[in-house]
Short mmCIF file of C-alpha atoms in Angstrom, two decimals:
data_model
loop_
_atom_site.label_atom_id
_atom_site.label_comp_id
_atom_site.label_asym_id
_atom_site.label_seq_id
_atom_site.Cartn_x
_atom_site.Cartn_y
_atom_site.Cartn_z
CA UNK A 1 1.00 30.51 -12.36
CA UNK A 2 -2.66 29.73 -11.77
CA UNK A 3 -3.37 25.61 -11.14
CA UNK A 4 -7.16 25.23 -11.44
CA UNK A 5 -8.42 21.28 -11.06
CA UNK A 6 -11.63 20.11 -13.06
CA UNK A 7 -13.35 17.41 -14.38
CA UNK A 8 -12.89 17.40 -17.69
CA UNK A 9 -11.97 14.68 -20.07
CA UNK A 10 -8.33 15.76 -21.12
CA UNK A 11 -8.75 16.29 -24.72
CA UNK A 12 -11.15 18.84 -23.76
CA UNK A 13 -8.57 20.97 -21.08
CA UNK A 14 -6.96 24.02 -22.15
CA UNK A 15 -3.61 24.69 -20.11
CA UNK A 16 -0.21 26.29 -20.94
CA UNK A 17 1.73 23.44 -19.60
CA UNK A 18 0.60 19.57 -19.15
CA UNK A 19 1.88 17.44 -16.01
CA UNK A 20 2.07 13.72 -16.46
CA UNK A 21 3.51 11.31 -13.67
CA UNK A 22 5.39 8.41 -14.81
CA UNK A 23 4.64 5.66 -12.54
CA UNK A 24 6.81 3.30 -11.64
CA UNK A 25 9.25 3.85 -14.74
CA UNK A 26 6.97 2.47 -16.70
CA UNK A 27 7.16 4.32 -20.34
CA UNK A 28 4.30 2.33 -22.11
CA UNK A 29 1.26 4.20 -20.67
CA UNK A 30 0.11 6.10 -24.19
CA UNK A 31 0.76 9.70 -21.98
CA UNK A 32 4.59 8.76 -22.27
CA UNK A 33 4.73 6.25 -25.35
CA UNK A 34 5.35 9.09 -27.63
CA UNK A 35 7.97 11.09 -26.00
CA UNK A 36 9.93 7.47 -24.55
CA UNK A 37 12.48 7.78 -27.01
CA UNK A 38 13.62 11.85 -26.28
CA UNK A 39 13.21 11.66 -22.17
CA UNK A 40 15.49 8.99 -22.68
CA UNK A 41 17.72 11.07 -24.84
CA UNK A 42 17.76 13.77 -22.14
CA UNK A 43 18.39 11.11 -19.52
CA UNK A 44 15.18 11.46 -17.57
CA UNK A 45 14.87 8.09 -15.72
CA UNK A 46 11.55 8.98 -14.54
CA UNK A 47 12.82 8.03 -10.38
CA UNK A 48 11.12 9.44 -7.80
CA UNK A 49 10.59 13.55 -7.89
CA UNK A 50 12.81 13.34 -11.19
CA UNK A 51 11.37 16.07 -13.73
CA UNK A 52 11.92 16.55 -16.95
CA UNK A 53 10.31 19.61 -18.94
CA UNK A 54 9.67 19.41 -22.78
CA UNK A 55 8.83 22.99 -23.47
CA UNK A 56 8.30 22.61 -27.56
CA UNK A 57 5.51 20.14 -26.15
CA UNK A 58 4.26 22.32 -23.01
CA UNK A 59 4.79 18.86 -21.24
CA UNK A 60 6.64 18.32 -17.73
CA UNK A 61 7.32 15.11 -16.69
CA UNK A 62 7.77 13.81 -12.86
CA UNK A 63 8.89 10.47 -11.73
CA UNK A 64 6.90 8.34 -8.83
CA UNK A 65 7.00 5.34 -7.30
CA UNK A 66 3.48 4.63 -7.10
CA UNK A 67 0.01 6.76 -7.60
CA UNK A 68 -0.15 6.62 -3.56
CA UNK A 69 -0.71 10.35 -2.53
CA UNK A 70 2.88 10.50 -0.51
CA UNK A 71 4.67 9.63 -3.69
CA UNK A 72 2.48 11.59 -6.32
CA UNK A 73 2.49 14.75 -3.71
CA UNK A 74 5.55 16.43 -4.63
CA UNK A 75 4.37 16.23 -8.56
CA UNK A 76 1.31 18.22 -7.97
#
């Protein structure tokens, strides 16, 4: 797997997989809106270093308490 960072805006970034952090449970920002509904189905409770992969979407999703670089650390 090659992880390359850049600044990009997103809808611009090609990648085989996408990695969004669900703060603080919260299941409203638009990144997670969509998918609320089937993470919840799966029983992804988005807690801290819970993942959830959604390969038909190339999404994986990781749970953190905050955006504070101890909690986000073990997403990236």
């Amino acid at each position: 797997m090659k992880i390359e960072y850049v600044e990009k805006k997103i809808k611009d970034i090609e990648a085989d997989l996408e990695l969004i952090v669900v703060v603080n449970k919260d299941f409203k920002h638009p990144f997670c809106k969509k998918y609320k509904e089937t993470l919840e189905e799966i029983g992804f409770g988005a807690a801290q270093n819970e993942t959830a992969l959604l390969p038909e979407s190339k999404k994986l999703f990781v749970g953190a308490k905050s955006m504070d670089s101890l909690d986000i650390r073990p997403a990236v």
